[in-house]
Amino acid sequence: MSKHDTSKKPKDARSLRSAVAKPNAKDASGGSESDMEDLSSVWEKISDKILKHINVSLKKENNTLKLKVDDLEGRSRRNNIKIVGIPEREEGNKLAEFMAALIPKLLGEDNFQSSVIIDRAHRTLRSTPPEGAEPRAIIARVHFFRETEFILRLRRARELEYKGNKVLIFPDYTPEVMRQRRKFNEVLSALRELKVEHSLFFPARLRIKNKGEFKAFTEPGEAMTFVNTDLKNVSEEH
C-alpha cells in the first residue's frame, strides 16, 4: 500500500466512526426522552396513589377527632340544664344563687330534701334584649348529675310558672347528642303508650324494663323491633 493510501485511512476511519456515532447518539437521545416520559407517567400514578392514601387517612383522623371533641363537649354539658322564660334582671348579680333557690320553687320544694347546688350559671351569649322582648335562656350547671336527671324528670309532672310567665326546662345537649337522641323518638312514644318503664341515658342509650330485667339498646331499629315483637305481643295477650 502506498503512503498516499495509508495517509487516507485514519481520515476514512474517523469519518466512519463519526457517521456511526451520530445515529447512535440520536437513538440514545430518543431513548432517554422516552424513558423520561415513562418515568414521569409512573411518578404521576404513584403520587396520585400517595395523595389518595393521605386524603383517606386525614379524613379518618378528622372524623376521629370530631367524635372525640363531640364526646368531650357532650360530657362537659351533661350536668347542664337550660331554663327558658325567666325575665331579664330578675337574678340580680348572683345568677347561680338565684337558680339554686328558684328550682325547688318551680318544681315543688317538697321534692327536695336538701339544697340544690348550682356550680355556675349564665344567660345565653347574645345581646340583652329590649324591655318586653323574649328573655335570654339561662344555662345552669347542677353539681350532681343525678340531681340533673331528677330535675329533668320533675319538669314533666307540672306546668312551670314564674311571676305569670311560662317556664320551660330542657337538657343542654350538644347538637350531635340531640341528633342521636331524636332517633329514639318513635321508640319512646311507643314505650309511653305501652306504659313500659324505660330510661334514655346519656348520650343515647335506651334501657327498657321487661319481665323484671333491663335490656339496653344503642340502635333505635333494634329497640323498635324488640318493642314490636316482645312488648306489644305481651301487651296484646293480656
Short mmCIF file of C-alpha atoms in Angstrom, two decimals, residues 16-205:
data_model
loop_
_atom_site.label_atom_id
_atom_site.label_comp_id
_atom_site.label_asym_id
_atom_site.label_seq_id
_atom_site.Cartn_x
_atom_site.Cartn_y
_atom_site.Cartn_z
CA LEU A 16 -16.93 6.13 9.51
CA ARG A 17 -16.92 6.31 13.30
CA SER A 18 -18.48 9.76 13.15
CA ALA A 19 -21.18 8.54 10.75
CA VAL A 20 -21.98 5.59 13.02
CA ALA A 21 -21.84 7.68 16.20
CA LYS A 22 -24.35 10.28 15.04
CA PRO A 23 -27.30 7.90 14.60
CA ASN A 24 -26.36 6.16 17.85
CA ALA A 25 -26.33 9.48 19.68
CA LYS A 26 -29.70 10.30 18.14
CA ASP A 27 -31.08 6.92 19.20
CA ALA A 28 -29.66 7.39 22.68
CA SER A 29 -31.22 10.82 22.90
CA GLY A 30 -34.54 9.50 21.67
CA GLY A 31 -34.39 6.61 24.14
CA SER A 32 -33.65 9.00 27.01
CA GLU A 33 -36.71 11.15 26.24
CA SER A 34 -38.91 8.07 26.06
CA ASP A 35 -37.58 6.81 29.37
CA MET A 36 -38.22 10.19 30.99
CA GLU A 37 -41.80 10.17 29.74
CA ASP A 38 -42.31 6.69 31.16
CA LEU A 39 -40.80 7.71 34.49
CA SER A 40 -42.97 10.82 34.61
CA SER A 41 -46.09 8.75 33.97
CA VAL A 42 -45.14 6.24 36.66
CA TRP A 43 -44.38 9.04 39.13
CA GLU A 44 -47.74 10.69 38.48
CA LYS A 45 -49.53 7.41 39.18
CA ILE A 46 -47.52 6.84 42.35
CA SER A 47 -48.04 10.41 43.58
CA ASP A 48 -51.80 10.14 42.89
CA LYS A 49 -51.97 6.96 44.97
CA ILE A 50 -49.96 8.57 47.77
CA LEU A 51 -52.21 11.65 47.78
CA LYS A 52 -55.35 9.50 47.81
CA HIS A 53 -53.97 7.47 50.71
CA ILE A 54 -53.08 10.66 52.62
CA ASN A 55 -56.53 12.10 51.92
CA VAL A 56 -58.28 8.96 53.22
CA SER A 57 -56.04 8.92 56.31
CA LEU A 58 -56.71 12.60 57.03
CA LYS A 59 -60.47 12.11 56.67
CA LYS A 60 -60.38 9.20 59.12
CA GLU A 61 -58.26 11.20 61.55
CA ASN A 62 -60.56 14.21 61.21
CA ASN A 63 -63.64 12.07 61.91
CA THR A 64 -61.95 10.50 64.92
CA LEU A 65 -61.00 13.91 66.32
CA LYS A 66 -64.52 15.24 65.68
CA LEU A 67 -66.05 12.33 67.58
CA LYS A 68 -63.66 12.94 70.48
CA VAL A 69 -64.44 16.66 70.57
CA ASP A 70 -68.20 15.97 70.40
CA ASP A 71 -67.88 13.44 73.20
CA LEU A 72 -65.85 15.80 75.40
CA GLU A 73 -68.25 18.68 74.82
CA GLY A 74 -71.25 16.44 75.44
CA ARG A 75 -69.83 15.17 78.71
CA SER A 76 -68.91 18.67 79.84
CA ARG A 77 -72.54 19.75 79.33
CA ARG A 78 -74.37 16.71 80.68
CA ASN A 79 -74.91 18.35 84.11
CA ASN A 80 -76.34 21.48 82.48
CA ILE A 81 -79.98 22.48 82.29
CA LYS A 82 -81.47 25.22 80.13
CA ILE A 83 -84.25 27.34 81.65
CA VAL A 84 -86.44 29.42 79.34
CA GLY A 85 -88.92 32.11 80.42
CA ILE A 86 -87.26 33.87 83.35
CA PRO A 87 -87.44 37.66 82.78
CA GLU A 88 -84.20 39.60 82.42
CA ARG A 89 -82.57 41.13 85.50
CA GLU A 90 -84.63 39.04 87.94
CA GLU A 91 -81.46 37.37 89.18
CA GLY A 92 -79.53 40.48 90.10
CA ASN A 93 -75.78 39.85 90.18
CA LYS A 94 -75.89 36.32 91.63
CA LEU A 95 -77.46 34.10 89.00
CA ALA A 96 -76.18 30.78 90.43
CA GLU A 97 -77.67 31.53 93.87
CA PHE A 98 -80.89 32.73 92.26
CA MET A 99 -81.25 29.46 90.30
CA ALA A 100 -80.46 27.32 93.36
CA ALA A 101 -83.40 28.95 95.16
CA LEU A 102 -85.71 29.05 92.12
CA ILE A 103 -85.53 25.41 91.01
CA PRO A 104 -87.24 23.97 94.15
CA LYS A 105 -89.92 26.68 93.94
CA LEU A 106 -90.63 25.79 90.32
CA LEU A 107 -90.65 22.02 90.80
CA GLY A 108 -92.05 21.77 94.32
CA GLU A 109 -89.98 22.26 97.46
CA ASP A 110 -91.32 19.02 98.94
CA ASN A 111 -89.41 17.13 96.23
CA PHE A 112 -86.04 18.36 97.50
CA GLN A 113 -84.61 17.07 100.77
CA SER A 114 -81.54 19.30 100.53
CA SER A 115 -80.46 22.47 98.75
CA VAL A 116 -79.80 22.34 95.03
CA ILE A 117 -76.14 23.08 94.34
CA ILE A 118 -75.51 25.15 91.22
CA ASP A 119 -71.84 25.38 90.27
CA ARG A 120 -72.32 28.26 87.83
CA ALA A 121 -74.97 29.86 85.66
CA HIS A 122 -75.18 32.38 82.83
CA ARG A 123 -77.58 33.83 80.31
CA THR A 124 -77.10 32.68 76.71
CA LEU A 125 -74.43 34.68 74.92
CA ARG A 126 -76.32 37.31 72.96
CA SER A 127 -77.13 40.97 73.47
CA THR A 128 -79.52 41.84 76.27
CA PRO A 129 -82.96 42.12 74.66
CA PRO A 130 -85.02 45.32 74.96
CA GLU A 131 -87.78 45.67 77.54
CA GLY A 132 -90.73 43.41 76.72
CA ALA A 133 -88.79 41.16 74.33
CA GLU A 134 -88.26 37.45 74.91
CA PRO A 135 -85.65 36.97 77.66
CA ARG A 136 -82.46 35.06 77.10
CA ALA A 137 -82.35 31.46 78.29
CA ILE A 138 -80.35 30.57 81.40
CA ILE A 139 -77.76 27.79 81.38
CA ALA A 140 -77.12 26.36 84.85
CA ARG A 141 -74.66 23.64 85.78
CA VAL A 142 -76.06 21.40 88.52
CA HIS A 143 -73.35 19.97 90.76
CA PHE A 144 -74.64 16.38 90.86
CA PHE A 145 -75.62 14.57 87.67
CA ARG A 146 -78.28 12.51 89.47
CA GLU A 147 -79.91 15.77 90.53
CA THR A 148 -79.85 16.98 86.93
CA GLU A 149 -81.74 13.83 85.93
CA PHE A 150 -84.15 14.31 88.84
CA ILE A 151 -84.91 17.90 87.79
CA LEU A 152 -85.50 16.83 84.19
CA ARG A 153 -87.94 14.14 85.35
CA LEU A 154 -89.85 16.54 87.62
CA ARG A 155 -90.29 19.16 84.87
CA ARG A 156 -92.78 16.86 83.11
CA ALA A 157 -95.03 16.48 86.16
CA ARG A 158 -96.45 20.00 86.21
CA GLU A 159 -96.80 23.29 84.38
CA LEU A 160 -93.97 25.60 85.44
CA GLU A 161 -94.57 29.30 86.00
CA TYR A 162 -92.65 32.27 87.37
CA LYS A 163 -94.49 35.54 88.06
CA GLY A 164 -97.08 34.75 85.43
CA ASN A 165 -94.50 33.67 82.84
CA LYS A 166 -94.45 30.14 81.48
CA VAL A 167 -91.13 28.45 82.25
CA LEU A 168 -89.58 25.52 80.40
CA ILE A 169 -86.59 23.40 81.45
CA PHE A 170 -84.54 21.43 78.94
CA PRO A 171 -81.32 19.43 78.97
CA ASP A 172 -78.39 21.34 77.48
CA TYR A 173 -77.25 18.75 74.96
CA THR A 174 -74.91 19.36 72.03
CA PRO A 175 -76.45 19.24 68.52
CA GLU A 176 -74.80 15.85 67.92
CA VAL A 177 -76.21 14.34 71.12
CA MET A 178 -79.64 15.76 70.27
CA ARG A 179 -79.43 14.18 66.83
CA GLN A 180 -78.60 10.78 68.34
CA ARG A 181 -81.40 11.01 70.91
CA ARG A 182 -84.05 12.11 68.38
CA LYS A 183 -83.57 8.82 66.57
CA PHE A 184 -85.27 7.14 69.54
CA ASN A 185 -88.38 9.37 69.45
CA GLU A 186 -90.59 6.77 67.78
CA VAL A 187 -89.49 4.06 70.21
CA LEU A 188 -90.01 6.34 73.22
CA SER A 189 -93.50 7.21 72.03
CA ALA A 190 -94.37 3.51 71.71
CA LEU A 191 -92.98 2.76 75.18
CA ARG A 192 -95.01 5.58 76.75
CA GLU A 193 -98.12 4.28 75.02
CA LEU A 194 -97.48 0.80 76.38
CA LYS A 195 -96.64 2.28 79.80
CA VAL A 196 -93.36 0.37 79.90
CA GLU A 197 -90.65 1.57 82.28
CA HIS A 198 -87.69 2.93 80.37
CA SER A 199 -84.84 5.46 80.51
CA LEU A 200 -82.77 7.16 77.82
CA PHE A 201 -79.26 7.55 79.20
CA PHE A 202 -76.51 9.84 78.01
CA PRO A 203 -75.64 10.19 75.23
CA ALA A 204 -78.23 7.93 73.56
CA ARG A 205 -78.58 4.55 75.26
#
